[in-house]
Amino acid sequence: TMHREKLSYRETARQFDISNSRVTAWERIYLEEGADGLYAERRGRKSTGRPPKIKKEEDLIAEVQRLRAVNAYLKKLNALVAERVQQEKKHK
């Protein structure tokens, strides 16, 4: 309608009771993707974050070693706590 009737953003927005920014966004989509682009579902924001970093093999090996050490520590800690609980039950 805007192009066919040679309307400004403001006139188009007023005619359809929408914001100027919505008209601008729809025109950009129309010019980039054609009329079919206006039918695509577009909700929320696009992700602007970096893609996840691909870890190197050395980094993965180091992470596995660290996690194994943490796991071993937690097992020992759990055993110590269980032993202390057992001792406290004996003394009651």
mmCIF file with all atom_site columns, C-alpha atoms in Angstrom:
data_model
loop_
_atom_site.group_PDB
_atom_site.id
_atom_site.type_symbol
_atom_site.label_atom_id
_atom_site.label_alt_id
_atom_site.label_comp_id
_atom_site.label_asym_id
_atom_site.label_entity_id
_atom_site.label_seq_id
_atom_site.pdbx_PDB_ins_code
_atom_site.Cartn_x
_atom_site.Cartn_y
_atom_site.Cartn_z
_atom_site.occupancy
_atom_site.B_iso_or_equiv
_atom_site.pdbx_formal_charge
_atom_site.auth_seq_id
_atom_site.auth_comp_id
_atom_site.auth_asym_id
_atom_site.auth_atom_id
_atom_site.pdbx_PDB_model_num
ATOM 1  C CA . THR A 1 1  ? 0.000  0.000   0.000  1.00 0.00 ? 1  THR A CA 1
ATOM 2  C CA . MET A 1 2  ? 2.783  2.393   0.925  1.00 0.00 ? 2  MET A CA 1
ATOM 3  C CA . HIS A 1 3  ? 4.624  1.889   -2.360 1.00 0.00 ? 3  HIS A CA 1
ATOM 4  C CA . ARG A 1 4  ? 1.521  1.645   -4.504 1.00 0.00 ? 4  ARG A CA 1
ATOM 5  C CA . GLU A 1 5  ? -0.023 4.841   -3.092 1.00 0.00 ? 5  GLU A CA 1
ATOM 6  C CA . LYS A 1 6  ? 3.356  6.554   -2.597 1.00 0.00 ? 6  LYS A CA 1
ATOM 7  C CA . LEU A 1 7  ? 2.726  7.177   1.105  1.00 0.00 ? 7  LEU A CA 1
ATOM 8  C CA . SER A 1 8  ? 5.312  8.181   3.684  1.00 0.00 ? 8  SER A CA 1
ATOM 9  C CA . TYR A 1 9  ? 6.078  6.012   6.720  1.00 0.00 ? 9  TYR A CA 1
ATOM 10 C CA . ARG A 1 10 ? 4.035  8.337   8.902  1.00 0.00 ? 10 ARG A CA 1
ATOM 11 C CA . GLU A 1 11 ? 1.038  8.364   6.538  1.00 0.00 ? 11 GLU A CA 1
ATOM 12 C CA . THR A 1 12 ? 1.117  4.581   6.229  1.00 0.00 ? 12 THR A CA 1
ATOM 13 C CA . ALA A 1 13 ? 1.380  4.134   9.991  1.00 0.00 ? 13 ALA A CA 1
ATOM 14 C CA . ARG A 1 14 ? -1.535 6.488   10.553 1.00 0.00 ? 14 ARG A CA 1
ATOM 15 C CA . GLN A 1 15 ? -3.679 4.759   7.904  1.00 0.00 ? 15 GLN A CA 1
ATOM 16 C CA . PHE A 1 16 ? -3.201 1.320   9.512  1.00 0.00 ? 16 PHE A CA 1
ATOM 17 C CA . ASP A 1 17 ? -2.961 2.554   13.124 1.00 0.00 ? 17 ASP A CA 1
ATOM 18 C CA . ILE A 1 18 ? 0.496  1.085   13.725 1.00 0.00 ? 18 ILE A CA 1
ATOM 19 C CA . SER A 1 19 ? 3.857  2.564   14.685 1.00 0.00 ? 19 SER A CA 1
ATOM 20 C CA . ASN A 1 20 ? 6.318  4.127   12.242 1.00 0.00 ? 20 ASN A CA 1
ATOM 21 C CA . SER A 1 21 ? 8.955  1.639   13.373 1.00 0.00 ? 21 SER A CA 1
ATOM 22 C CA . ARG A 1 22 ? 6.655  -1.279  12.465 1.00 0.00 ? 22 ARG A CA 1
ATOM 23 C CA . VAL A 1 23 ? 6.186  0.169   8.947  1.00 0.00 ? 23 VAL A CA 1
ATOM 24 C CA . THR A 1 24 ? 9.953  0.612   8.621  1.00 0.00 ? 24 THR A CA 1
ATOM 25 C CA . ALA A 1 25 ? 10.604 -2.968  9.754  1.00 0.00 ? 25 ALA A CA 1
ATOM 26 C CA . TRP A 1 26 ? 8.005  -4.385  7.364  1.00 0.00 ? 26 TRP A CA 1
ATOM 27 C CA . GLU A 1 27 ? 9.405  -2.377  4.454  1.00 0.00 ? 27 GLU A CA 1
ATOM 28 C CA . ARG A 1 28 ? 12.921 -3.662  5.196  1.00 0.00 ? 28 ARG A CA 1
ATOM 29 C CA . ILE A 1 29 ? 11.657 -7.250  5.257  1.00 0.00 ? 29 ILE A CA 1
ATOM 30 C CA . TYR A 1 30 ? 9.694  -6.667  2.040  1.00 0.00 ? 30 TYR A CA 1
ATOM 31 C CA . LEU A 1 31 ? 12.693 -5.178  0.225  1.00 0.00 ? 31 LEU A CA 1
ATOM 32 C CA . GLU A 1 32 ? 15.106 -7.891  1.451  1.00 0.00 ? 32 GLU A CA 1
ATOM 33 C CA . GLU A 1 33 ? 12.881 -10.971 1.193  1.00 0.00 ? 33 GLU A CA 1
ATOM 34 C CA . GLY A 1 34 ? 9.900  -10.018 -0.916 1.00 0.00 ? 34 GLY A CA 1
ATOM 35 C CA . ALA A 1 35 ? 6.230  -10.427 -0.037 1.00 0.00 ? 35 ALA A CA 1
ATOM 36 C CA . ASP A 1 36 ? 6.790  -14.001 1.219  1.00 0.00 ? 36 ASP A CA 1
ATOM 37 C CA . GLY A 1 37 ? 9.119  -12.662 3.926  1.00 0.00 ? 37 GLY A CA 1
ATOM 38 C CA . LEU A 1 38 ? 6.167  -10.912 5.553  1.00 0.00 ? 38 LEU A CA 1
ATOM 39 C CA . TYR A 1 39 ? 4.510  -14.265 6.248  1.00 0.00 ? 39 TYR A CA 1
ATOM 40 C CA . ALA A 1 40 ? 7.445  -15.656 8.272  1.00 0.00 ? 40 ALA A CA 1
ATOM 41 C CA . GLU A 1 41 ? 6.953  -15.926 12.046 1.00 0.00 ? 41 GLU A CA 1
ATOM 42 C CA . ARG A 1 42 ? 9.288  -13.453 13.778 1.00 0.00 ? 42 ARG A CA 1
ATOM 43 C CA . ARG A 1 43 ? 8.998  -13.330 17.551 1.00 0.00 ? 43 ARG A CA 1
ATOM 44 C CA . GLY A 1 44 ? 11.564 -12.392 20.145 1.00 0.00 ? 44 GLY A CA 1
ATOM 45 C CA . ARG A 1 45 ? 15.043 -11.127 19.585 1.00 0.00 ? 45 ARG A CA 1
ATOM 46 C CA . LYS A 1 46 ? 17.681 -12.711 17.442 1.00 0.00 ? 46 LYS A CA 1
ATOM 47 C CA . SER A 1 47 ? 20.680 -14.015 19.296 1.00 0.00 ? 47 SER A CA 1
ATOM 48 C CA . THR A 1 48 ? 23.545 -11.567 19.040 1.00 0.00 ? 48 THR A CA 1
ATOM 49 C CA . GLY A 1 49 ? 25.898 -13.616 21.170 1.00 0.00 ? 49 GLY A CA 1
ATOM 50 C CA . ARG A 1 50 ? 28.925 -15.368 19.836 1.00 0.00 ? 50 ARG A CA 1
ATOM 51 C CA . PRO A 1 51 ? 28.585 -18.948 18.702 1.00 0.00 ? 51 PRO A CA 1
ATOM 52 C CA . PRO A 1 52 ? 29.791 -21.446 21.297 1.00 0.00 ? 52 PRO A CA 1
ATOM 53 C CA . LYS A 1 53 ? 33.535 -21.897 21.341 1.00 0.00 ? 53 LYS A CA 1
ATOM 54 C CA . ILE A 1 54 ? 34.669 -25.220 19.935 1.00 0.00 ? 54 ILE A CA 1
ATOM 55 C CA . LYS A 1 55 ? 36.995 -26.810 22.447 1.00 0.00 ? 55 LYS A CA 1
ATOM 56 C CA . LYS A 1 56 ? 40.295 -28.283 21.398 1.00 0.00 ? 56 LYS A CA 1
ATOM 57 C CA . GLU A 1 57 ? 41.145 -31.875 22.224 1.00 0.00 ? 57 GLU A CA 1
ATOM 58 C CA . GLU A 1 58 ? 43.705 -30.757 24.819 1.00 0.00 ? 58 GLU A CA 1
ATOM 59 C CA . ASP A 1 59 ? 41.087 -28.590 26.538 1.00 0.00 ? 59 ASP A CA 1
ATOM 60 C CA . LEU A 1 60 ? 38.662 -31.512 26.640 1.00 0.00 ? 60 LEU A CA 1
ATOM 61 C CA . ILE A 1 61 ? 41.282 -33.837 28.131 1.00 0.00 ? 61 ILE A CA 1
ATOM 62 C CA . ALA A 1 62 ? 42.159 -31.238 30.776 1.00 0.00 ? 62 ALA A CA 1
ATOM 63 C CA . GLU A 1 63 ? 38.474 -30.784 31.616 1.00 0.00 ? 63 GLU A CA 1
ATOM 64 C CA . VAL A 1 64 ? 37.962 -34.559 31.961 1.00 0.00 ? 64 VAL A CA 1
ATOM 65 C CA . GLN A 1 65 ? 40.975 -34.774 34.285 1.00 0.00 ? 65 GLN A CA 1
ATOM 66 C CA . ARG A 1 66 ? 39.673 -31.886 36.392 1.00 0.00 ? 66 ARG A CA 1
ATOM 67 C CA . LEU A 1 67 ? 36.212 -33.450 36.635 1.00 0.00 ? 67 LEU A CA 1
ATOM 68 C CA . ARG A 1 68 ? 37.705 -36.812 37.629 1.00 0.00 ? 68 ARG A CA 1
ATOM 69 C CA . ALA A 1 69 ? 39.688 -35.112 40.397 1.00 0.00 ? 69 ALA A CA 1
ATOM 70 C CA . VAL A 1 70 ? 36.577 -33.299 41.643 1.00 0.00 ? 70 VAL A CA 1
ATOM 71 C CA . ASN A 1 71 ? 34.637 -36.577 41.554 1.00 0.00 ? 71 ASN A CA 1
ATOM 72 C CA . ALA A 1 72 ? 37.346 -38.406 43.541 1.00 0.00 ? 72 ALA A CA 1
ATOM 73 C CA . TYR A 1 73 ? 37.441 -35.592 46.111 1.00 0.00 ? 73 TYR A CA 1
ATOM 74 C CA . LEU A 1 74 ? 33.664 -35.690 46.551 1.00 0.00 ? 74 LEU A CA 1
ATOM 75 C CA . LYS A 1 75 ? 33.714 -39.473 46.980 1.00 0.00 ? 75 LYS A CA 1
ATOM 76 C CA . LYS A 1 76 ? 36.361 -39.189 49.730 1.00 0.00 ? 76 LYS A CA 1
ATOM 77 C CA . LEU A 1 77 ? 34.433 -36.382 51.402 1.00 0.00 ? 77 LEU A CA 1
ATOM 78 C CA . ASN A 1 78 ? 31.245 -38.435 51.292 1.00 0.00 ? 78 ASN A CA 1
ATOM 79 C CA . ALA A 1 79 ? 33.053 -41.419 52.835 1.00 0.00 ? 79 ALA A CA 1
ATOM 80 C CA . LEU A 1 80 ? 34.450 -39.231 55.646 1.00 0.00 ? 80 LEU A CA 1
ATOM 81 C CA . VAL A 1 81 ? 31.041 -37.764 56.396 1.00 0.00 ? 81 VAL A CA 1
ATOM 82 C CA . ALA A 1 82 ? 29.461 -41.250 56.412 1.00 0.00 ? 82 ALA A CA 1
ATOM 83 C CA . GLU A 1 83 ? 32.209 -42.478 58.767 1.00 0.00 ? 83 GLU A CA 1
ATOM 84 C CA . ARG A 1 84 ? 31.644 -39.563 61.148 1.00 0.00 ? 84 ARG A CA 1
ATOM 85 C CA . VAL A 1 85 ? 27.882 -40.204 61.142 1.00 0.00 ? 85 VAL A CA 1
ATOM 86 C CA . GLN A 1 86 ? 28.551 -43.869 61.984 1.00 0.00 ? 86 GLN A CA 1
ATOM 87 C CA . GLN A 1 87 ? 30.848 -42.857 64.865 1.00 0.00 ? 87 GLN A CA 1
ATOM 88 C CA . GLU A 1 88 ? 28.280 -40.434 66.248 1.00 0.00 ? 88 GLU A CA 1
ATOM 89 C CA . LYS A 1 89 ? 25.613 -43.156 66.182 1.00 0.00 ? 89 LYS A CA 1
ATOM 90 C CA . LYS A 1 90 ? 27.919 -45.473 68.179 1.00 0.00 ? 90 LYS A CA 1
ATOM 91 C CA . HIS A 1 91 ? 28.527 -42.816 70.857 1.00 0.00 ? 91 HIS A CA 1
ATOM 92 C CA . LYS A 1 92 ? 24.814 -42.173 71.468 1.00 0.00 ? 92 LYS A CA 1
#
